[in-house]
XYZ file of C-alpha atoms in Angstrom:
738
model
C 0.052 0.371 -0.057
C 1.394 3.321 -1.031
C 0.022 6.859 0.542
C 1.324 10.728 0.856
C 1.884 12.416 3.775
C 3.029 15.948 3.009
C 3.837 15.243 -0.578
C 5.972 12.191 0.658
C 5.830 8.872 -0.197
C 5.082 5.768 2.184
C 5.240 2.474 0.984
C 3.626 0.060 4.156
C 5.669 0.754 7.509
C 9.020 1.756 5.621
C 10.075 5.244 6.642
C 9.707 8.585 4.448
C 13.256 10.621 4.512
C 12.392 14.645 4.120
C 15.772 14.508 3.089
C 16.725 17.884 4.610
C 20.433 18.656 4.797
C 21.385 15.467 2.585
C 22.830 17.852 -0.564
C 24.811 20.505 2.317
C 26.119 17.293 4.134
C 26.821 15.341 0.588
C 28.727 18.247 -1.097
C 30.423 19.892 1.653
C 30.180 17.528 4.924
C 33.824 18.427 6.397
C 33.206 22.587 5.843
C 29.510 21.985 8.432
C 30.056 23.751 11.531
C 28.436 21.481 14.774
C 26.036 22.878 17.757
C 26.295 22.960 20.367
C 23.713 23.179 23.454
C 23.737 26.994 24.152
C 22.775 27.087 20.042
C 19.832 24.594 20.324
C 18.715 24.919 23.902
C 15.898 27.870 24.310
C 17.770 28.772 27.779
C 20.860 28.698 25.531
C 23.495 32.173 25.125
C 22.820 31.800 21.067
C 19.532 30.197 21.008
C 18.032 33.650 19.757
C 20.702 33.393 16.605
C 19.391 30.129 15.545
C 15.413 30.369 15.928
C 13.880 31.468 12.527
C 13.902 35.182 11.618
C 9.677 36.471 12.850
C 7.866 39.340 11.699
C 5.967 40.560 14.690
C 2.499 42.088 13.329
C -1.158 42.549 14.628
C -4.426 44.243 13.146
C -5.623 47.334 13.276
C -9.458 46.614 12.137
C -8.291 45.392 8.384
C -5.243 46.791 8.355
C -1.976 44.897 8.975
C 0.520 46.522 11.478
C 4.532 45.444 11.081
C 5.508 45.594 14.925
C 9.240 46.445 15.199
C 11.749 48.011 17.640
C 11.128 51.566 17.049
C 8.656 51.188 14.111
C 5.167 50.551 12.951
C 4.332 50.360 9.122
C 0.871 49.405 7.888
C 1.364 46.462 5.157
C 0.059 47.046 1.874
C -2.384 43.228 1.894
C -2.123 42.945 -1.697
C 1.849 43.791 -2.450
C 3.166 43.879 0.913
C 4.424 47.136 0.736
C 5.323 48.825 4.454
C 4.789 52.394 4.966
C 5.656 53.765 8.543
C 2.908 54.491 10.769
C 4.794 55.995 13.770
C 8.520 55.602 15.185
C 9.510 55.267 18.885
C 10.777 58.305 19.387
C 7.868 59.981 17.760
C 5.711 57.968 20.061
C 7.279 58.948 23.304
C 7.569 62.701 22.055
C 3.647 62.150 22.199
C 3.577 61.076 26.169
C 3.467 64.227 27.168
C 3.438 64.564 31.032
C 3.563 60.628 30.850
C 7.504 60.731 29.896
C 8.901 59.281 32.903
C 8.973 55.920 32.125
C 9.441 56.217 28.053
C 8.336 53.708 25.615
C 11.287 50.976 25.029
C 10.083 49.046 22.645
C 6.848 48.986 20.182
C 6.864 45.270 19.606
C 4.019 44.849 22.342
C 1.455 47.883 20.858
C -2.132 46.995 20.496
C -5.071 49.112 18.506
C -8.182 48.192 20.474
C -9.933 50.399 18.172
C -10.797 49.312 14.228
C -12.509 52.819 13.605
C -10.163 55.222 15.200
C -6.301 56.177 15.655
C -5.078 54.478 18.944
C -2.696 52.753 20.142
C -2.678 51.141 23.810
C 0.337 50.520 25.315
C 1.538 49.349 28.729
C 4.538 50.607 29.531
C 6.297 51.218 33.527
C 3.242 51.244 35.828
C 0.551 53.149 33.094
C -1.885 51.611 31.019
C -2.536 54.497 28.232
C -3.746 55.177 24.205
C -1.731 57.088 22.054
C -3.897 59.177 19.100
C -0.713 58.599 16.399
C -3.208 61.752 13.696
C -3.735 63.955 16.528
C 0.639 63.427 18.604
C -1.121 63.143 21.904
C -1.938 60.993 24.802
C -5.708 60.211 24.802
C -6.044 58.390 27.973
C -3.984 56.955 31.004
C -4.682 55.198 33.660
C -1.853 53.860 36.786
C -0.888 50.136 37.468
C 1.238 50.807 40.569
C 1.190 48.272 43.127
C -2.059 46.527 41.841
C -1.908 42.837 39.192
C -3.728 44.027 36.383
C -6.271 41.299 35.549
C -7.693 42.483 32.309
C -8.431 45.979 30.634
C -11.409 46.434 28.872
C -11.368 48.328 25.408
C -15.197 49.140 24.855
C -15.507 51.602 29.105
C -11.775 51.593 29.049
C -12.414 49.990 33.018
C -9.984 47.499 34.291
C -9.854 44.716 36.514
C -7.191 44.231 39.620
C -6.151 42.906 42.438
C -4.932 45.027 45.191
C -1.841 45.764 46.940
C -2.867 43.091 49.423
C -2.186 41.067 46.122
C -5.525 38.790 47.272
C -8.609 41.254 46.836
C -10.901 42.163 43.389
C -10.875 46.144 42.336
C -12.134 47.092 39.248
C -11.492 50.861 37.972
C -13.135 52.887 35.474
C -12.044 54.501 32.823
C -11.849 57.801 34.988
C -9.515 56.228 37.135
C -12.310 55.829 40.133
C -11.901 52.611 41.566
C -13.803 49.985 43.769
C -13.188 47.239 45.859
C -15.380 44.359 45.281
C -14.410 41.806 47.626
C -13.003 41.558 51.238
C -12.333 38.056 51.753
C -9.358 37.577 49.573
C -6.566 35.070 51.043
C -4.490 32.699 50.251
C -7.435 30.486 50.908
C -10.149 32.721 48.685
C -8.672 33.374 45.710
C -10.759 35.909 43.421
C -10.210 36.339 39.603
C -7.572 34.047 38.732
C -7.910 31.095 37.004
C -9.256 28.021 38.762
C -9.093 24.204 38.278
C -5.474 23.956 38.005
C -6.270 25.755 34.004
C -8.269 22.601 33.315
C -11.428 22.426 30.903
C -10.224 25.815 29.541
C -9.290 28.016 31.842
C -6.713 30.536 31.255
C -7.775 33.426 33.204
C -10.598 34.145 35.904
C -11.954 37.957 34.703
C -14.306 38.050 31.826
C -16.232 41.626 30.177
C -19.244 41.980 28.798
C -19.683 42.578 25.296
C -20.369 46.488 26.512
C -17.960 46.807 28.634
C -20.041 47.556 31.941
C -20.277 43.743 33.345
C -17.366 42.091 34.696
C -17.850 38.014 35.762
C -15.118 36.371 38.107
C -14.370 33.344 39.551
C -14.111 32.583 43.159
C -12.536 30.256 44.339
C -12.221 29.063 47.909
C -9.757 26.155 48.639
C -10.060 26.658 52.547
C -10.397 21.902 52.451
C -7.778 21.651 50.399
C -4.498 19.810 51.416
C -1.315 22.110 51.031
C 1.625 20.540 49.844
C 4.721 21.313 51.772
C 7.127 23.196 48.956
C 9.967 25.162 50.602
C 12.015 27.935 48.765
C 15.627 27.490 49.698
C 18.257 31.024 49.878
C 19.957 31.334 47.341
C 23.705 30.636 47.468
C 24.746 33.883 47.207
C 22.047 35.528 49.921
C 23.079 37.847 52.468
C 20.718 38.135 55.179
C 20.134 41.577 56.307
C 20.282 41.862 60.152
C 18.003 40.469 61.964
C 17.138 38.019 59.459
C 17.642 34.145 59.221
C 19.681 32.216 56.325
C 16.869 29.269 57.040
C 14.437 28.170 54.116
C 10.749 29.075 54.388
C 7.649 27.115 53.420
C 6.389 27.681 50.189
C 3.097 25.800 50.644
C 0.738 24.395 47.360
C -2.970 24.223 47.453
C -3.145 20.628 46.004
C -6.040 18.525 45.438
C -4.876 15.221 45.319
C -7.103 12.273 43.035
C -10.239 11.388 45.845
C -9.944 14.324 47.874
C -10.950 18.027 48.577
C -11.341 19.694 45.822
C -11.706 23.750 45.867
C -15.092 25.008 45.474
C -16.214 27.876 42.389
C -18.265 29.910 42.642
C -19.020 32.835 39.941
C -19.298 36.778 40.684
C -20.627 39.425 38.032
C -20.128 43.616 39.403
C -22.114 45.631 37.296
C -20.509 48.755 36.896
C -23.394 51.067 35.837
C -25.065 50.315 39.617
C -22.473 49.342 41.560
C -24.341 45.700 42.303
C -22.210 42.822 43.073
C -24.034 39.198 42.357
C -23.204 35.533 42.258
C -24.706 33.190 40.062
C -27.265 30.999 41.752
C -25.736 27.404 40.465
C -26.189 25.496 43.718
C -23.854 24.083 45.563
C -20.173 23.669 43.877
C -18.910 20.918 45.759
C -19.946 18.485 43.373
C -19.104 20.388 39.957
C -16.865 22.432 37.822
C -18.105 25.302 36.034
C -16.252 25.609 32.757
C -15.854 28.412 29.700
C -18.182 31.192 30.574
C -19.485 33.227 27.756
C -22.049 36.623 27.540
C -24.413 37.013 25.514
C -24.234 39.982 22.725
C -26.462 41.960 24.685
C -24.669 41.281 28.438
C -27.937 40.343 29.608
C -27.051 36.428 30.023
C -24.061 34.438 31.269
C -23.600 30.993 29.846
C -21.358 28.241 31.571
C -20.562 24.244 30.740
C -21.247 22.756 34.192
C -19.302 18.875 34.816
C -19.882 16.605 37.225
C -16.653 15.706 39.518
C -17.155 12.260 37.286
C -17.025 14.351 34.137
C -19.205 11.771 32.699
C -21.885 14.674 32.567
C -21.832 18.073 30.888
C -24.334 20.839 30.575
C -24.487 24.364 29.535
C -26.705 25.966 31.634
C -28.158 30.205 31.292
C -28.456 32.461 33.816
C -29.417 36.398 34.452
C -26.578 38.406 34.405
C -28.706 41.001 36.484
C -30.511 39.062 39.195
C -27.869 35.551 39.145
C -30.933 33.382 38.610
C -30.732 29.836 36.418
C -32.847 30.619 33.228
C -32.148 27.005 31.945
C -30.589 24.139 31.086
C -30.355 24.072 27.134
C -28.179 21.318 26.455
C -26.734 17.980 28.145
C -23.999 15.584 27.128
C -22.770 12.588 28.560
C -20.532 9.703 28.273
C -20.063 6.161 29.850
C -15.687 7.845 30.009
C -15.604 11.496 29.831
C -17.104 14.498 28.772
C -14.500 17.239 28.138
C -15.877 20.922 27.218
C -12.948 22.685 26.485
C -14.294 26.065 24.788
C -17.200 28.513 25.467
C -20.032 29.187 23.542
C -19.897 31.696 20.570
C -22.580 33.861 19.304
C -22.830 34.811 15.418
C -21.686 37.928 15.060
C -25.005 38.968 12.513
C -27.171 36.996 14.511
C -27.762 37.317 17.868
C -30.160 34.848 18.038
C -27.503 32.364 17.259
C -24.221 30.325 18.648
C -21.987 28.036 17.743
C -20.833 25.269 20.645
C -17.544 22.681 19.743
C -18.727 18.909 20.737
C -16.453 15.464 20.070
C -20.366 13.621 21.041
C -19.814 11.739 17.162
C -16.393 11.023 18.365
C -14.412 13.821 16.656
C -14.097 17.853 17.719
C -16.839 19.530 15.356
C -19.058 22.498 15.300
C -22.880 22.523 16.139
C -25.103 25.603 15.524
C -27.917 26.154 18.163
C -30.475 28.543 18.629
C -30.492 30.667 21.870
C -32.775 28.387 23.365
C -30.769 25.714 22.980
C -32.253 23.473 19.646
C -29.694 22.178 17.818
C -30.208 23.637 13.976
C -27.686 21.303 12.449
C -23.621 20.020 12.667
C -21.516 22.480 10.465
C -18.895 20.022 10.229
C -18.243 16.172 10.562
C -16.003 13.880 10.055
C -12.929 11.847 10.726
C -10.645 14.732 11.472
C -10.956 17.377 14.420
C -11.102 21.062 14.271
C -7.990 22.346 16.425
C -9.498 26.140 16.592
C -12.337 28.487 15.525
C -10.566 31.483 14.798
C -13.535 33.624 13.937
C -16.082 34.541 11.723
C -16.079 36.560 8.486
C -19.281 38.706 8.632
C -19.496 39.773 4.771
C -19.472 35.672 3.511
C -21.409 34.393 6.907
C -18.954 32.121 7.358
C -16.779 30.733 10.008
C -13.037 30.561 9.989
C -11.429 26.891 11.760
C -8.105 25.243 12.012
C -8.643 21.623 11.653
C -6.222 18.394 10.283
C -8.641 17.456 7.260
C -5.702 17.220 4.839
C -3.811 15.341 7.416
C -3.798 13.777 10.888
C -0.149 15.708 11.331
C -1.170 18.277 9.500
C -3.398 22.102 10.662
C -4.930 23.993 7.969
C -7.209 26.976 7.819
C -10.722 26.314 6.281
C -13.631 28.899 5.897
C -17.063 26.815 6.297
C -20.186 28.737 5.147
C -22.411 28.994 7.770
C -25.548 28.029 5.428
C -24.646 25.530 3.445
C -21.775 23.964 5.434
C -19.533 24.090 2.844
C -15.476 24.228 3.162
C -13.131 26.108 1.559
C -9.175 25.602 1.959
C -8.152 29.167 2.380
C -4.133 28.753 3.662
C -1.709 29.346 1.194
C -0.306 26.259 0.853
C -2.204 23.698 2.021
C 0.326 21.091 3.614
C 2.519 21.926 6.834
C 1.067 23.437 10.320
C -0.576 26.914 10.091
C -1.574 29.166 12.799
C -3.861 32.360 11.300
C -5.181 35.478 12.756
C -7.896 36.821 11.460
C -8.789 40.966 10.863
C -11.882 42.557 12.844
C -14.341 41.436 9.965
C -12.960 38.655 9.270
C -12.239 39.788 5.280
C -8.459 39.070 5.446
C -6.102 36.149 7.370
C -2.440 36.065 8.416
C -1.373 33.087 7.938
C 1.856 31.766 9.788
C 3.098 28.412 8.819
C 6.239 25.612 8.262
C 6.541 22.769 6.489
C 8.930 19.932 7.227
C 11.904 22.060 4.689
C 10.363 25.175 5.867
C 11.107 26.835 9.225
C 8.398 30.041 8.867
C 6.947 31.677 5.960
C 3.573 34.345 6.056
C 1.383 35.064 3.928
C -1.724 37.398 3.678
C -5.170 35.601 3.042
C -7.747 37.749 0.909
C -10.559 35.456 2.656
C -13.188 35.784 0.419
C -10.860 35.862 -2.932
C -9.220 32.737 -1.258
C -6.411 34.616 -2.667
C -2.318 34.681 -0.400
C 0.553 36.953 -1.277
C 3.542 35.617 0.597
C 4.462 38.682 2.837
C 7.445 37.390 4.813
C 9.687 34.318 4.294
C 12.681 33.628 7.029
C 15.769 31.817 6.269
C 17.410 28.821 7.448
C 18.805 29.770 10.925
C 20.744 26.343 10.838
C 22.215 27.245 7.175
C 25.974 26.189 7.074
C 25.639 23.612 9.885
C 25.407 20.134 10.113
C 22.260 18.453 10.591
C 20.659 15.354 10.762
C 18.122 13.633 8.394
C 14.336 13.748 9.529
C 11.650 11.090 8.827
C 8.341 10.554 9.352
C 6.464 7.577 9.191
C 3.718 5.233 10.535
C 3.198 1.793 11.555
C 0.391 0.268 13.082
C -0.474 0.922 16.859
C -0.860 -2.782 19.143
C -4.897 -3.343 18.411
C -3.125 -4.429 14.871
C -5.610 -1.471 13.042
C -4.969 1.848 14.108
C -2.259 4.298 12.490
C 0.456 5.934 14.256
C 2.933 8.435 13.215
C 6.575 8.869 13.933
C 9.180 11.059 13.226
C 13.385 9.543 13.351
C 16.391 11.837 13.720
C 19.689 10.272 12.140
C 22.585 9.942 13.561
C 24.771 12.545 11.523
C 26.987 10.794 8.970
C 24.710 7.959 9.078
C 25.675 5.256 7.216
C 23.141 2.113 7.081
C 26.047 -0.115 7.472
C 26.511 0.349 10.474
C 24.595 -0.061 14.773
C 23.527 3.119 16.530
C 22.566 3.549 20.116
C 18.981 5.046 19.914
C 17.261 7.213 22.022
C 13.299 6.636 22.247
C 11.689 10.087 23.049
C 8.498 10.014 24.702
C 5.336 11.972 26.012
C 2.656 9.663 25.468
C 0.065 11.543 27.379
C -3.476 13.257 26.356
C -3.552 16.801 24.897
C -0.234 16.734 23.800
C 1.648 15.153 20.556
C 4.939 14.906 19.264
C 4.736 14.537 15.488
C 3.591 17.000 13.199
C 4.526 18.698 9.799
C 6.065 21.572 11.201
C 9.704 22.166 10.540
C 11.866 18.784 10.551
C 8.634 17.291 11.825
C 8.291 19.109 15.030
C 11.531 18.025 16.076
C 12.883 18.880 19.311
C 16.254 20.986 18.843
C 17.749 18.146 21.582
C 17.479 15.510 18.995
C 19.636 17.269 17.059
C 22.225 17.946 19.472
C 22.266 13.920 20.151
C 21.606 13.291 16.414
C 25.142 14.855 15.730
C 26.320 12.947 18.556
C 25.440 9.678 17.139
C 22.486 8.750 18.699
C 19.668 7.381 16.213
C 16.252 9.682 17.965
C 12.614 8.129 17.719
C 9.714 9.662 18.690
C 6.102 8.097 18.580
C 2.543 9.438 19.357
C 0.662 6.793 20.879
C -2.826 6.261 21.353
C -3.901 8.414 24.050
C -2.292 11.428 22.396
C -4.181 14.269 20.877
C -5.817 15.340 17.971
C -6.971 11.692 16.437
C -10.740 11.929 17.956
C -12.660 10.642 21.149
C -11.523 6.669 21.293
C -8.301 7.562 20.189
C -7.931 9.255 23.021
C -10.413 7.567 25.410
C -8.283 4.488 24.324
C -6.536 4.550 28.019
C -9.209 5.666 30.128
C -8.694 4.234 33.841
C -5.967 2.360 33.028
C -3.204 5.031 32.043
C 0.392 3.692 30.976
C -0.618 0.354 30.121
C -1.613 1.321 25.988
C 1.138 3.645 25.806
C 3.565 1.272 26.297
C 2.235 -1.335 24.629
C 2.146 1.069 21.435
C 5.242 2.234 22.162
C 6.774 -1.270 22.441
C 5.257 -1.418 19.048
C 7.704 1.300 17.880
C 10.788 -0.654 19.287
C 9.310 -3.558 17.415
C 10.104 -1.658 14.411
C 13.776 -0.207 15.381
C 14.813 -3.850 15.927
C 14.063 -4.410 12.381
C 16.384 -1.710 11.054
C 19.618 -3.532 10.516
C 21.171 0.207 11.822
C 19.253 -0.011 14.893
C 21.402 -1.092 18.290
C 18.707 -3.196 20.065
C 21.157 -3.673 22.921
C 22.192 -0.052 23.235
C 18.554 1.751 23.532
C 17.527 3.915 25.836
C 14.824 6.266 26.292
C 13.911 9.671 28.046
C 10.417 12.258 28.495
C 9.662 15.153 30.948
C 5.981 14.855 32.784
C 3.653 12.051 31.618
C 7.002 11.600 29.679
C 8.969 10.807 32.822
C 6.069 8.575 33.806
C 6.167 6.895 30.627
C 9.984 6.782 30.721
C 10.331 4.701 34.280
C 7.273 2.497 33.090
C 9.309 1.306 30.298
C 12.358 1.081 31.860
C 10.381 -1.442 34.495
C 8.229 -2.979 32.432
C 10.389 -4.207 30.129
C 13.633 -3.797 32.265
C 15.752 -6.044 29.438
C 15.097 -3.668 26.818
C 15.771 -0.453 27.693
C 20.026 0.010 29.126
C 19.672 3.597 29.908
C 16.536 6.374 31.308
C 16.381 9.900 32.198
C 13.265 10.768 33.680
C 12.215 13.970 34.139
C 9.548 15.341 36.908
C 7.497 11.450 36.681
C 4.351 10.607 37.819
C 4.806 7.728 39.694
C 1.342 6.633 41.190
C -1.616 8.674 39.919
C -3.267 8.947 43.315
C -1.184 12.097 44.235
C -2.184 13.818 41.042
C -4.699 16.530 41.056
C -8.049 15.860 40.971
C -9.419 17.468 37.893
C -6.746 15.728 34.851
C -6.284 12.723 37.821
C -9.535 11.473 37.925
C -11.021 12.604 34.489
C -8.345 10.039 33.029
C -8.579 7.315 36.034
C -11.410 8.226 38.109
C -11.088 8.280 41.641
C -8.795 5.524 43.627
C -11.797 4.753 45.767
C -13.656 3.800 42.453
C -11.028 2.563 40.231
C -8.727 0.738 42.848
C -6.829 -1.517 40.672
C -6.391 0.884 37.845
C -4.802 2.953 40.244
C -2.498 0.088 41.370
C -1.681 -1.437 37.840
C -1.141 2.337 37.206
C 1.334 3.068 39.909
C 5.498 2.650 39.233
C 6.313 1.739 42.713
C 5.693 -1.715 42.757
C 8.096 -2.116 39.232
C 10.965 -0.515 41.382
C 11.711 -4.089 42.353
C 12.014 -4.641 38.277
C 14.491 -2.089 37.339
C 18.080 -3.221 35.460
C 19.490 -0.584 33.352
C 20.491 3.235 34.701
C 18.052 5.648 35.178
C 18.295 9.276 36.411
C 15.574 10.983 37.936
C 15.601 15.082 37.602
C 13.367 17.179 39.384
C 12.300 20.231 40.281
C 12.578 20.865 44.127
C 9.426 23.033 43.858
C 7.532 21.344 41.332
C 3.741 22.483 41.990
C 2.961 20.078 38.837
C 4.111 16.487 39.360
C 5.249 17.384 43.386
C 8.435 16.034 44.427
C 6.381 13.508 46.600
C 5.993 11.295 43.300
C 10.168 10.724 42.798
C 10.768 10.735 46.394
C 8.476 7.523 47.011
C 10.027 6.032 43.967
C 13.448 6.393 45.602
C 12.464 4.810 48.903
C 10.455 2.268 47.170
C 13.938 1.409 45.051
C 16.136 1.750 48.337
C 13.465 -0.839 49.921
C 13.692 -3.200 46.475
C 17.451 -2.492 45.942
C 17.455 -1.094 43.059
C 20.002 2.009 41.954
C 18.513 4.675 40.473
C 20.138 8.239 39.966
C 18.513 11.786 40.726
C 19.416 14.992 41.274
C 17.402 17.915 41.939
C 16.745 21.906 40.754
C 16.650 23.983 44.114
C 14.342 26.775 43.348
C 12.862 25.281 39.974
C 8.732 24.442 39.281
C 8.056 21.725 36.855
C 9.934 22.575 33.943
C 13.553 24.014 34.160
C 13.793 27.864 33.211
C 16.456 30.000 31.668
C 19.747 29.094 31.217
C 19.212 26.468 33.929
C 17.670 24.334 31.090
C 20.834 23.780 29.107
C 22.309 22.836 32.395
C 19.363 20.311 32.511
C 20.031 19.089 28.969
C 23.985 18.510 29.292
C 22.876 16.608 32.227
C 20.767 14.489 30.007
C 23.050 14.512 27.431
C 26.050 13.158 29.639
C 23.753 10.501 31.057
C 23.672 8.680 27.877
C 27.210 9.570 26.733
C 28.390 7.795 30.050
C 26.107 4.860 29.727
C 24.415 4.133 26.439
C 27.290 5.457 24.257
């Protein structure tokens, strides 16, 4: 069987070579430069020179603006020609009495009004609007000693946390402030992302369309146990007189699976009458309130309400003035779980209809409803997923989406006609991995994308005409370096039928007559993937570094990972780490079939869920993997957080066998190879209890893992410590696998 992916022919499970860099290697391999971790790691000193150049842009209505350090340009959408709109020097002149801090860069300016020549700056302790036609500051607001949460362009009001760091305030356009809460504390949290950032949450304040009402979250976590993290003073810390050098507590409220979770309620403050009400949603102890949305007239609020078992989801409407429940508009149940991740969105040309996303037919798709909750029709369908709803083209009455309809490893941009359901591909190339941003009316689209052989392209798309103008093409930042061959292909999952996509990074100077040490890089968990049609098939730079050292790298997206539909992801339900390992071992079988893979020198590495998978693979198949490095690993899912853990595993009380089988503690005795475990001492995601308890079990069982800690670091190492981390990982494989 022969098929095409990204234009490359694949026959059966045979790899397809991307041929990236092969001509360079063949012609002048001895003259090409080598990489260091300072080049390839994002914390490295030279990393900024090794990433593809970019163009920073934003929309001013339907006008595209190129943002540079010291100039803003209007971009002609047909020709790509640029004309200076204003300069940094001019903007600083127009500050008037606000010159104290000065504007240092134009990279982050926005244009919140499509019909007004106003540029929004947040500089120093100020929020201000500059009129670049009248050359003056039109409005400003002081932000000193506050934590600004969200500013609204319509009313110019702000939501912020006050100087005490806990209580919620609003400030109107004239600068007048009002305190909305008084009981904020470490236990009572206002206006922040709740449910530990699950269910689509990334913030906790939501302004109404008219800017006159603020919806906000209140999270009571007083009943949640605190995990005892500790802050350790830096090596150069010199206490003042009377101060102590002792480490200080840094407790993290952490609701573990099966234990008490926090309670969330939803408040609404009305700027016009000064009233604050809370939605009368009943006792929140058994539910999650997610994805708040406003009606266009700001009179109604919509929430998805999900039971704690996460298998019963309801869309409910509330009166924004009284907080009274109006109606239950929609209900979705599933024997495993339902996962609402997106708020409903009303059609901008018809306030009586909204679009909802659901994977109830097995794949995430769009559905059209009337405001009373009656389904009008399913707008998209097929064995592929809608990855994002970007917005609407108001004139054509269409929806602009990103999806993987063309290939499971691609992301393309389409226009969906609401009336006919017709989908039209509108991105520039039809292949690769695309991200889009729409102009205010949806008439134009900025298409940013890469392909396996192209690091970055940017095109301007006329949505109606379906014409794209190439605006920017980045040069290969690795030109002149000795780079490996990146390959992508398909193998069958352990079920014998499901296609799984893999990436292979070949050793530099690859000789098919030799045998190479091989490292399996793994993640494997939900809401993530590793292989796609981006530059180098999504390869991490560390893989290139290791290929330069003579390793072969193999990366496989097993069942349970994202963007392949509900059944693909839910295959791991109640038994995390079982099917994932089975699929990864199919990848190992494939590797063993290759004459140039040294099956006696096989390693594995992953972080977080990938750390869990690394230890799982090493202890489930101890005779296969000689070396492993596990970062921030989950060891036992009963110690992971409620929202994520119970979605995929249910509770320890209702699924004791699943938790017991998924735990790595009883496998510690199986460890044979060299295993290094790495964690951040202040990890608030996978708390250090996981690593420490596994090490304790290894002591009891007489097995010998290695352990390394980064003091003060969270779940992922920050800054240049990331370079140190990857040097440590690389050295471990050099010491024990090479």
